[in-house]
PDB file of C-alpha atoms in Angstrom:
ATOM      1  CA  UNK A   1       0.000   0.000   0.000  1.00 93.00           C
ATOM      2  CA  UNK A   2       1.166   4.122  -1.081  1.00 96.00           C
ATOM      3  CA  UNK A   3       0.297   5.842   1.515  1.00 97.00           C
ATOM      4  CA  UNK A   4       1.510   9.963   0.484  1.00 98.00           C
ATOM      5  CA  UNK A   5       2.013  11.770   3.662  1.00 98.00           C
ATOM      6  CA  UNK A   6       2.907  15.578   4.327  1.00 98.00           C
ATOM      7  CA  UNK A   7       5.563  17.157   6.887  1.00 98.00           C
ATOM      8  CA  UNK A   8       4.557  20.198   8.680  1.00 98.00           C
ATOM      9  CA  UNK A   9       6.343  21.908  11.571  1.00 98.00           C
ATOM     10  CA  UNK A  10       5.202  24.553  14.131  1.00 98.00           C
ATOM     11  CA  UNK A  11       7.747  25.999  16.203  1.00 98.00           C
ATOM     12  CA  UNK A  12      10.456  22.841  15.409  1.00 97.00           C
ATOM     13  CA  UNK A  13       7.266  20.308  16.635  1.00 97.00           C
ATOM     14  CA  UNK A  14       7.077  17.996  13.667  1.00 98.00           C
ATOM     15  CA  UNK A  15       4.358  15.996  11.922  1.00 98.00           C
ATOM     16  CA  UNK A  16       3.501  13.595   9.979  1.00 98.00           C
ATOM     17  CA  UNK A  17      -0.097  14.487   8.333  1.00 98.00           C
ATOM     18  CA  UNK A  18      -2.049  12.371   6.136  1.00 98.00           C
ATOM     19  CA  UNK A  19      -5.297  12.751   4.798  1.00 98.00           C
ATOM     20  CA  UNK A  20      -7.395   9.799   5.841  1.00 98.00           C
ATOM     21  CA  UNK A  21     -11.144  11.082   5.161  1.00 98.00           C
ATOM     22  CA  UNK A  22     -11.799   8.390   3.087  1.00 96.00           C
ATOM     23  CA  UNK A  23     -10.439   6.027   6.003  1.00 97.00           C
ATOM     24  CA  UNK A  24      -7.879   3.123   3.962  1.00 96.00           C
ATOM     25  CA  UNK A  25      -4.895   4.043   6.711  1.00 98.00           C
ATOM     26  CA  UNK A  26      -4.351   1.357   9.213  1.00 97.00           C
ATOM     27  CA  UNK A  27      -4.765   3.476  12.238  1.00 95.00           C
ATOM     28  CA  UNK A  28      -4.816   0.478  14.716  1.00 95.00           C
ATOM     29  CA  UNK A  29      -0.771  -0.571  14.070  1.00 98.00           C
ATOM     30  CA  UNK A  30       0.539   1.337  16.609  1.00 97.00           C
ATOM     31  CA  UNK A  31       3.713  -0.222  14.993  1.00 98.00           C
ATOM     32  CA  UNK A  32       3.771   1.315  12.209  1.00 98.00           C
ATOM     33  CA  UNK A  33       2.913   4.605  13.160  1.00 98.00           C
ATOM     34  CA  UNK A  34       6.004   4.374  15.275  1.00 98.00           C
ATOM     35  CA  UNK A  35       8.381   2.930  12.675  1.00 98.00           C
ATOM     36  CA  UNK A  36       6.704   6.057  10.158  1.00 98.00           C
ATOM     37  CA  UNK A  37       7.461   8.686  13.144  1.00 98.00           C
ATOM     38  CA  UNK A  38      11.310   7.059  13.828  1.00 98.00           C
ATOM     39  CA  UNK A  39      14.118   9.558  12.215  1.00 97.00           C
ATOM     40  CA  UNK A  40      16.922   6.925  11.133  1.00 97.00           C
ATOM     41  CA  UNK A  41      14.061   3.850   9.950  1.00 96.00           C
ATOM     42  CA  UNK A  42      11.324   6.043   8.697  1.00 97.00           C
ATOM     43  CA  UNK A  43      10.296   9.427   7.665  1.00 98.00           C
ATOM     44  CA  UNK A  44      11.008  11.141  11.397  1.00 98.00           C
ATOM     45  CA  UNK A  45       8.577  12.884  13.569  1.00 98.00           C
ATOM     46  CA  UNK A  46       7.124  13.848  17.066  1.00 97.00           C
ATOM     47  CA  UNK A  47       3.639  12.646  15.911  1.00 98.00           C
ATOM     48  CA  UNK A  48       2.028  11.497  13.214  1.00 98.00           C
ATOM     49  CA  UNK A  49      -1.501  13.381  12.600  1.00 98.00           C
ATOM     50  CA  UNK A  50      -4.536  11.715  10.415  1.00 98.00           C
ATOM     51  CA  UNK A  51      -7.166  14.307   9.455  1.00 98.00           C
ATOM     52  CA  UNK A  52     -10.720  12.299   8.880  1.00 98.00           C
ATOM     53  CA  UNK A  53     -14.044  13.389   8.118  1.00 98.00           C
ATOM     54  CA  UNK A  54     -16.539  14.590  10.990  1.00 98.00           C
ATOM     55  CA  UNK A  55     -20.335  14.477  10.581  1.00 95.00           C
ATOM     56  CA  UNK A  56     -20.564  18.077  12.153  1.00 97.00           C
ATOM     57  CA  UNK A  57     -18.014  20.369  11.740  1.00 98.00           C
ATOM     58  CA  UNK A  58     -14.680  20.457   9.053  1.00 98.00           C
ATOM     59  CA  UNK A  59     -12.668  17.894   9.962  1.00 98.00           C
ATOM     60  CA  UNK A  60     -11.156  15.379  12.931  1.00 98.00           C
ATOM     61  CA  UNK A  61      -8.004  15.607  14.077  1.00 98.00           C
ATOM     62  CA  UNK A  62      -6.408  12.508  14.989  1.00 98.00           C
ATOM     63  CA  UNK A  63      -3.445  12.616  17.031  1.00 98.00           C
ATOM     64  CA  UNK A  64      -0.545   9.755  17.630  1.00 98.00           C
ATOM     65  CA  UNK A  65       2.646  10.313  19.843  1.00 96.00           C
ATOM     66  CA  UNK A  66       5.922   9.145  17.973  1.00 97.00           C
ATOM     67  CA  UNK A  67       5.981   6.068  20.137  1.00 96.00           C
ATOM     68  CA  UNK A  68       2.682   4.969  17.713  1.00 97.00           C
ATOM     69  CA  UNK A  69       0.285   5.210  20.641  1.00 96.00           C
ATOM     70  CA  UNK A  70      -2.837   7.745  20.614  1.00 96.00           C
ATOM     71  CA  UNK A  71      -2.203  10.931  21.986  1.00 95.00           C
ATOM     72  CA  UNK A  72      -3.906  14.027  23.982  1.00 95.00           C
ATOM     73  CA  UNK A  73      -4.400  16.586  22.427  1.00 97.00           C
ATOM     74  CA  UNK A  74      -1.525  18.762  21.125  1.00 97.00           C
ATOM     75  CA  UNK A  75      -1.236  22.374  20.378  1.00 97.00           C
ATOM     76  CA  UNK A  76       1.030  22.728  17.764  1.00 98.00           C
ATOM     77  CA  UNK A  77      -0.569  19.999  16.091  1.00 98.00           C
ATOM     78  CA  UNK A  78      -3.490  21.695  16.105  1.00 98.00           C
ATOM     79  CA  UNK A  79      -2.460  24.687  14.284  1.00 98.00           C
ATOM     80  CA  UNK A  80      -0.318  22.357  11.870  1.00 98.00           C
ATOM     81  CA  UNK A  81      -3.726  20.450  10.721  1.00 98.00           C
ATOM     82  CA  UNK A  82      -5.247  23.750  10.312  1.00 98.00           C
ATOM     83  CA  UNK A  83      -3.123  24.532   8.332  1.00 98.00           C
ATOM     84  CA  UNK A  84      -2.965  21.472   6.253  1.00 98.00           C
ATOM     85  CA  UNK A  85      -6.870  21.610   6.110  1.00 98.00           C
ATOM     86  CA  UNK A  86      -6.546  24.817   4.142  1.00 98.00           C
ATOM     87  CA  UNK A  87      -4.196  23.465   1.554  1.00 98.00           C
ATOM     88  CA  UNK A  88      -6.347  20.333   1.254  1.00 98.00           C
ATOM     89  CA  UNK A  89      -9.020  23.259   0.489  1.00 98.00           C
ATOM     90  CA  UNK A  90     -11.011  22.058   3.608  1.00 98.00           C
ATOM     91  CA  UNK A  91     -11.362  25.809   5.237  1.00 98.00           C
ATOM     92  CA  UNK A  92     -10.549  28.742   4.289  1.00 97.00           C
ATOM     93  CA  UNK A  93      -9.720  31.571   7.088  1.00 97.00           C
ATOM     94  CA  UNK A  94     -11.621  29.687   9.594  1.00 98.00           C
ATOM     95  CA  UNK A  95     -11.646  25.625  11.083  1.00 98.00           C
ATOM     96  CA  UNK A  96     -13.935  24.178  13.236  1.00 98.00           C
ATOM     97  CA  UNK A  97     -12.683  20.442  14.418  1.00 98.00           C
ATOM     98  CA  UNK A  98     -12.508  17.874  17.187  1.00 98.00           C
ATOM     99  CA  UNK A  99      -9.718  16.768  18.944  1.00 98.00           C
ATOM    100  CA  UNK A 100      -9.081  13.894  21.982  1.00 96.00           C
ATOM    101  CA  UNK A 101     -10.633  17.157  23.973  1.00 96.00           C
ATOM    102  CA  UNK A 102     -13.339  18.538  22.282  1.00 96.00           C
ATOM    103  CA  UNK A 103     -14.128  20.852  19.834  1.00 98.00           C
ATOM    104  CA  UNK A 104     -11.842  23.337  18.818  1.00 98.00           C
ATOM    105  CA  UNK A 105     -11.741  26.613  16.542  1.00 98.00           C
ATOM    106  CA  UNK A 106      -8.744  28.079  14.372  1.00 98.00           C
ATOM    107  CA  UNK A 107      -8.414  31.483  12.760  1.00 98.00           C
ATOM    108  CA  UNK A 108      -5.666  31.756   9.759  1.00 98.00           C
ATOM    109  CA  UNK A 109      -4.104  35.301   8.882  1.00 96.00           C
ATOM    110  CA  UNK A 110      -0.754  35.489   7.033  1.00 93.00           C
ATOM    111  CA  UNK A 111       0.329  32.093   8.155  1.00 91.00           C
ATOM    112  CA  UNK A 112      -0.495  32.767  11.632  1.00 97.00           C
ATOM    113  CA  UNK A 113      -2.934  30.184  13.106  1.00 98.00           C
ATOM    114  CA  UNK A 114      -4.695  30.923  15.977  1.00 98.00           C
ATOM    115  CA  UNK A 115      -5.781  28.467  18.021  1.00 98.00           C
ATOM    116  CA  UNK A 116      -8.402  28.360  20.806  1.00 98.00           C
ATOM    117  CA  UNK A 117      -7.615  25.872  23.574  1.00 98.00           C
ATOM    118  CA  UNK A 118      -9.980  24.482  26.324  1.00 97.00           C
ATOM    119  CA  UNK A 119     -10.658  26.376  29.419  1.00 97.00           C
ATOM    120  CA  UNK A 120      -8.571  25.536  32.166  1.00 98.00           C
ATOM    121  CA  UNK A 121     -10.642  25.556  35.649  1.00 97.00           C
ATOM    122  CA  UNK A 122      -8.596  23.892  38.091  1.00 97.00           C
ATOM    123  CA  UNK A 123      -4.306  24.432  38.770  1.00 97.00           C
ATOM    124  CA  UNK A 124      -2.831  22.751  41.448  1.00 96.00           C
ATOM    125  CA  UNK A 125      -0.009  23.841  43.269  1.00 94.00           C
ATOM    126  CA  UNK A 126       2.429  21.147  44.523  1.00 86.00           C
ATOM    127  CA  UNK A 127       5.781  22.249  46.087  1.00 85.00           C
ATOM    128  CA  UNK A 128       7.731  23.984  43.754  1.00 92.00           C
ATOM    129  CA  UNK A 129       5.884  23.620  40.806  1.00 96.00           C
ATOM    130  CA  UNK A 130       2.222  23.559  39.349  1.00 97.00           C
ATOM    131  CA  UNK A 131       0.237  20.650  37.521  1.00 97.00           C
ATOM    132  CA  UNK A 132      -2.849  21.491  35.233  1.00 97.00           C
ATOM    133  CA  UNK A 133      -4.515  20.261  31.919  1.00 97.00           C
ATOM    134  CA  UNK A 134      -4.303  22.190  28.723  1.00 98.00           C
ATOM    135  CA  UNK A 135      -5.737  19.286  26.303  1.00 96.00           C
ATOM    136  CA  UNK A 136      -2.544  16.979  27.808  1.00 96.00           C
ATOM    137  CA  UNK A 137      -1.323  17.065  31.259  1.00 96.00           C
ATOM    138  CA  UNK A 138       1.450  19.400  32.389  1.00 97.00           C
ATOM    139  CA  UNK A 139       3.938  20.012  35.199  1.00 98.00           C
ATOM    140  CA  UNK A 140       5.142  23.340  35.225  1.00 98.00           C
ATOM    141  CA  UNK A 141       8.227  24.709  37.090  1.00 98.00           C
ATOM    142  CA  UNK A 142      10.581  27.441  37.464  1.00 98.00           C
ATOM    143  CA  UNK A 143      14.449  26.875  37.021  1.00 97.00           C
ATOM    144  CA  UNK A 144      17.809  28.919  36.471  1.00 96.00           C
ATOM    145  CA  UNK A 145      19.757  28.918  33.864  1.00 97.00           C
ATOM    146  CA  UNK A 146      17.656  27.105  31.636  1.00 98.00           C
ATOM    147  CA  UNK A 147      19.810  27.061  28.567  1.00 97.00           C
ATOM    148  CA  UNK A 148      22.657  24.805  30.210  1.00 98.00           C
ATOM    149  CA  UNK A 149      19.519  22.856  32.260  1.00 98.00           C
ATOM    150  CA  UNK A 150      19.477  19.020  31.766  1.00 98.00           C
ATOM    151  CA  UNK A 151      15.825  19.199  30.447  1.00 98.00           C
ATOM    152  CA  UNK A 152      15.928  15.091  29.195  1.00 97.00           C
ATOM    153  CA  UNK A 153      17.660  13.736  32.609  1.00 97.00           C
ATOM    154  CA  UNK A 154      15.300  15.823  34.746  1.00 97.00           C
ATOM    155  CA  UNK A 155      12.493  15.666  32.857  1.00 96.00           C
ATOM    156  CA  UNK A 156      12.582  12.246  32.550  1.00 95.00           C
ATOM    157  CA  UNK A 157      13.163  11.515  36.896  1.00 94.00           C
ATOM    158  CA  UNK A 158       9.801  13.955  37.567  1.00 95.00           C
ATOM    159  CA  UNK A 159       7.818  12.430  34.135  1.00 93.00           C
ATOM    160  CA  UNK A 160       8.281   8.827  35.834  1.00 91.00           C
ATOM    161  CA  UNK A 161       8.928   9.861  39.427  1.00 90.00           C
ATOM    162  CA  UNK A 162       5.774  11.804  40.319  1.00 89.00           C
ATOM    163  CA  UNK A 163       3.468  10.961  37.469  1.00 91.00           C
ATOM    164  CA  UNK A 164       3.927   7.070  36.604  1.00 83.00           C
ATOM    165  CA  UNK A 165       2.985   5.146  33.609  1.00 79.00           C
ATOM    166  CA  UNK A 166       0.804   7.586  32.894  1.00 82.00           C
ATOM    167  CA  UNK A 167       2.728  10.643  33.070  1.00 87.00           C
ATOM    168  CA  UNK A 168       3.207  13.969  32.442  1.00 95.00           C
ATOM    169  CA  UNK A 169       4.220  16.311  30.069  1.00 96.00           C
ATOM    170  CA  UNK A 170       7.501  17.946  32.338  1.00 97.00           C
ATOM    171  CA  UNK A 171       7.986  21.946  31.220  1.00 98.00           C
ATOM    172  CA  UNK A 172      10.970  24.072  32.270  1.00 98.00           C
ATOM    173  CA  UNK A 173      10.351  27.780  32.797  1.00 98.00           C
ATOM    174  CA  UNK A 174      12.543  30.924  33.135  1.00 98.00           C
ATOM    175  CA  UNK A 175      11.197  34.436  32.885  1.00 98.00           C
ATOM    176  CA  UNK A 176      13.214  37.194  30.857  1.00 96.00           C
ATOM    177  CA  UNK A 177      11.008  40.167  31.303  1.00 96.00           C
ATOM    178  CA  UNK A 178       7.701  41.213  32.595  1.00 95.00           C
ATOM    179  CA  UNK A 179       5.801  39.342  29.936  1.00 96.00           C
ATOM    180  CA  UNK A 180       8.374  37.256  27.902  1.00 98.00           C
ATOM    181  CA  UNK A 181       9.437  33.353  29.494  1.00 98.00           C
ATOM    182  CA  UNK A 182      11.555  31.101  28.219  1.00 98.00           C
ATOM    183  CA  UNK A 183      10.320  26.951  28.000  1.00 98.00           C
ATOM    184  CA  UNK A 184      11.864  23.958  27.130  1.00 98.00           C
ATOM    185  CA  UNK A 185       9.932  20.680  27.201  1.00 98.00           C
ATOM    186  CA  UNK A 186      10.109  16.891  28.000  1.00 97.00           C
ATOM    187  CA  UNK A 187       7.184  15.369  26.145  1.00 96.00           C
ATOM    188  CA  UNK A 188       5.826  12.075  27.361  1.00 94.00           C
ATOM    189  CA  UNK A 189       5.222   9.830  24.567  1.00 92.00           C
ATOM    190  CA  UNK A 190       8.281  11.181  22.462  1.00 95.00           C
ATOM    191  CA  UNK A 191      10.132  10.334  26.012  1.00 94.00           C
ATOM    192  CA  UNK A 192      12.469  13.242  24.814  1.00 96.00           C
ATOM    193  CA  UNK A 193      12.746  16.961  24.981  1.00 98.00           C
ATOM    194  CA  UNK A 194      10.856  18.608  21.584  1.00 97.00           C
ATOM    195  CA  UNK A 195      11.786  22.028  20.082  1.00 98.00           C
ATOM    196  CA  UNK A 196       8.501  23.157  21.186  1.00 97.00           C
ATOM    197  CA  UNK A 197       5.076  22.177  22.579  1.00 97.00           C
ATOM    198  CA  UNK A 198       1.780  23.875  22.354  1.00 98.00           C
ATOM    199  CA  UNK A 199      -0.134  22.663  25.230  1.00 98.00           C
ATOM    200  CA  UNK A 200       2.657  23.158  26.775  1.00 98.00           C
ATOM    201  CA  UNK A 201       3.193  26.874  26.641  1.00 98.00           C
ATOM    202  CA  UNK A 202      -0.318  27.352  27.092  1.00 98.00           C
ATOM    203  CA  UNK A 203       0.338  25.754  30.795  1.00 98.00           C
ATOM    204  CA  UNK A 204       2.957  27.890  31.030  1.00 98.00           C
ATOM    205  CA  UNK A 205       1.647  31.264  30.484  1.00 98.00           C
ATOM    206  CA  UNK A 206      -1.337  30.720  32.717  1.00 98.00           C
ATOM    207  CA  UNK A 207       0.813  29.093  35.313  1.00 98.00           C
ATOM    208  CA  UNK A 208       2.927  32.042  35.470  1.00 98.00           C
ATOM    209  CA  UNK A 209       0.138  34.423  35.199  1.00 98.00           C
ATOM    210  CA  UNK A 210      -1.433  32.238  38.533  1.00 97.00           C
ATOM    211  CA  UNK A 211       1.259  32.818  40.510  1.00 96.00           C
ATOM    212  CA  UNK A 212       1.687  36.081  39.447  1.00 96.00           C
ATOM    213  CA  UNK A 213       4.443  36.232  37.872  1.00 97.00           C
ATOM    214  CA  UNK A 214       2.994  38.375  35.459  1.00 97.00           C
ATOM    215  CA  UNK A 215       0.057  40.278  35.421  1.00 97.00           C
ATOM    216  CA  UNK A 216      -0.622  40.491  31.831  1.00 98.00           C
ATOM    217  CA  UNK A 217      -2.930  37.848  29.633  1.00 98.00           C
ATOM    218  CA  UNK A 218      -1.070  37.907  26.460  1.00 98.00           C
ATOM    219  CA  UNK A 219       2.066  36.367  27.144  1.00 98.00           C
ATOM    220  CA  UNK A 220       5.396  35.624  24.731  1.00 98.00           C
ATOM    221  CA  UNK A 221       7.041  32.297  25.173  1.00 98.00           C
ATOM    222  CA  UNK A 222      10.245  31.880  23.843  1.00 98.00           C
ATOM    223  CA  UNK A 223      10.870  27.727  22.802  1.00 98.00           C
ATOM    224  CA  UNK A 224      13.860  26.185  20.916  1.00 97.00           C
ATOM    225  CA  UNK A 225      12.056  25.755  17.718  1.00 98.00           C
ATOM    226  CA  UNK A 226      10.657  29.430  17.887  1.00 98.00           C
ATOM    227  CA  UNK A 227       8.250  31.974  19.569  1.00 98.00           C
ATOM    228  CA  UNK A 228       4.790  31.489  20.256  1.00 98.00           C
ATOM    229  CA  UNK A 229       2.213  33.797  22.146  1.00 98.00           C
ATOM    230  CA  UNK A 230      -0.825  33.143  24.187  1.00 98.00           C
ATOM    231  CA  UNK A 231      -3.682  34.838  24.905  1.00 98.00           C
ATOM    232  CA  UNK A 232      -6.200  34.330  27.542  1.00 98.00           C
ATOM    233  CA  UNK A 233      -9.067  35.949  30.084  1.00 98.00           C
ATOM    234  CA  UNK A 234      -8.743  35.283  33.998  1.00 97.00           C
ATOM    235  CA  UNK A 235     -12.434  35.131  34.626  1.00 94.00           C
ATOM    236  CA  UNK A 236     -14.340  33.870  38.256  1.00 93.00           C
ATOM    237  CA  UNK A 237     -14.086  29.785  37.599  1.00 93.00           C
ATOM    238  CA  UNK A 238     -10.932  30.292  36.041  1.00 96.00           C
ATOM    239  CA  UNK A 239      -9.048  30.487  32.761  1.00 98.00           C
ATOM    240  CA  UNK A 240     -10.911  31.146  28.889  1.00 98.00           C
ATOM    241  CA  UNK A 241     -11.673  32.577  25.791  1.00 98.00           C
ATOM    242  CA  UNK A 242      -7.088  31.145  25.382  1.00 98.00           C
ATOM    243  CA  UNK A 243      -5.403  31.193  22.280  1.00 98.00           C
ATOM    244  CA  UNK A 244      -2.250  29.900  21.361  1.00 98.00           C
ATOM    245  CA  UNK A 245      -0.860  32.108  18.185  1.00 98.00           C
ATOM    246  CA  UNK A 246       1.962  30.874  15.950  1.00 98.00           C
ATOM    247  CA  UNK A 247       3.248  29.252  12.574  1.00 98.00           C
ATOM    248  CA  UNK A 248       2.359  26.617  11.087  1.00 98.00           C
ATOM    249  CA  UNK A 249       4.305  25.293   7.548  1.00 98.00           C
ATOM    250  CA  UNK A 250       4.650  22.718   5.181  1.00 98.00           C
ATOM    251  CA  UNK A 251       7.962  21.090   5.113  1.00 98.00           C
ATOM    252  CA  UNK A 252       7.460  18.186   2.326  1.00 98.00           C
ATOM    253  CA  UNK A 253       4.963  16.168   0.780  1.00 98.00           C
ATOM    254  CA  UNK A 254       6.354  12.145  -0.131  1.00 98.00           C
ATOM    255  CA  UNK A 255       5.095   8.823  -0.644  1.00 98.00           C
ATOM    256  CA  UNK A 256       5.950   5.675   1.520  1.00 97.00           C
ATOM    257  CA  UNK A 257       5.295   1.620   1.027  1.00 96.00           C
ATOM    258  CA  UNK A 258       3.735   0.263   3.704  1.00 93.00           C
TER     259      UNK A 258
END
């Protein structure tokens, strides 16, 4: 079987995307979908993304981690399938879709895709550090020197430590001005620090906006594949109305037997 698949990156996150809406990829061989997402065997990824048909609104999004197991949702994959959704000819300027989380909407301007995240109502504050859901689980905490930090060693200790099997996505923070942090993430599922991670930085910038930190709600987070920003309302039951704003682009399109 030819399967054709398309790279896209946001931010240095990279995906696999294929257009499955008329269903013939085998979506249940988790081993494949890790051999296609392995960068020495196969084509190289931190997911692999299938866009299907949904009865209700433009498309599904269909997210696997690089290990070839289903995924949470996942930010930058998000905007990435947005953005491959308008070059399929799917939307235009606007996407409405479902994730593992829910619904979601997208704006596109000038290769800027705008994407709004669920609400967060609950953060919980653990020593050191804060844990919420942004679409995937996240622990957030505060460090020095982040550029020399071991981000895979220590990621890796509180990812299996704290959070078991199950685990959590493990994000590194350091603020360089009033509104501007730095992040670098450990990504359960890749078992690896990414170049960036959109859930992620959405924990982020309300974490550091809950503990005040910061006071604004737009925020500018500074990753190692490139700057995001998010946008969000502190309201009485918690966080809303977020979006997480950033590029989205095509790498390469290719073909593959499988």
């Amino acid at each position: 079987m030819t399967v054709t698949f398309y790279k896209y990156q946001g931010t240095g996150n990279d995906f696999i995307m294929i257009d499955n809406r008329i269903g013939e990829f085998p979506k249940a061989d988790n081993k494949l979908i890790s051999f296609l997402c392995d960068r020495r065997f196969g084509i190289g990824a931190d997911g692999l993304i299938l866009l299907e048909e949904d009865n209700s609104l433009d498309f599904k999004m269909v997210y696997y981690n690089s290990d070839g197991n289903p995924g949470s949702m996942c930010g930058n994959g998000g905007r990435c399938i947005v953005a491959f959704a308008q070059f399929l000819g799917i939307v235009a300027k606007n996407a409405e879709f479902n994730a593992a989380d829910g619904l979601h909407h997208a704006t596109i301007n000038d290769g800027i895709i705008s994407l709004q995240m669920q609400n967060v109502t609950e953060i919980m504050a653990k020593p050191n550090c804060l844990f919420l859901n942004t679409g995937s689980p996240h622990h957030v905490q505060m460090v020095s020197n982040l550029d020399s930090y071991n981000v895979v060693e220590e990621g890796a200790k509180l990812r299996y430590g704290i959070y078991g099997e199950g685990g959590s996505n493990i994000n590194f923070v350091e603020q360089t001005s009033d509104n501007d942090f730095s992040v670098r993430t450990y990504e359960r599922g890749v078992e690896n620090e990414t170049l960036s991670c959109g859930t992620g930085v959405t924990a982020v910038a309300l974490g550091m906006h809950y503990w005040g930190k910061t006071n604004s709600e737009k925020l500018n987070i500074f990753t190692k594949g490139g700057d995001l920003s998010i946008r969000f309302n502190k309201g009485s039951e918690g966080y809303e109305n977020i979006r997480l704003d950033g590029p989205a682009k095509q790498v390469f399109k290719g073909t593959i037997e499988i």
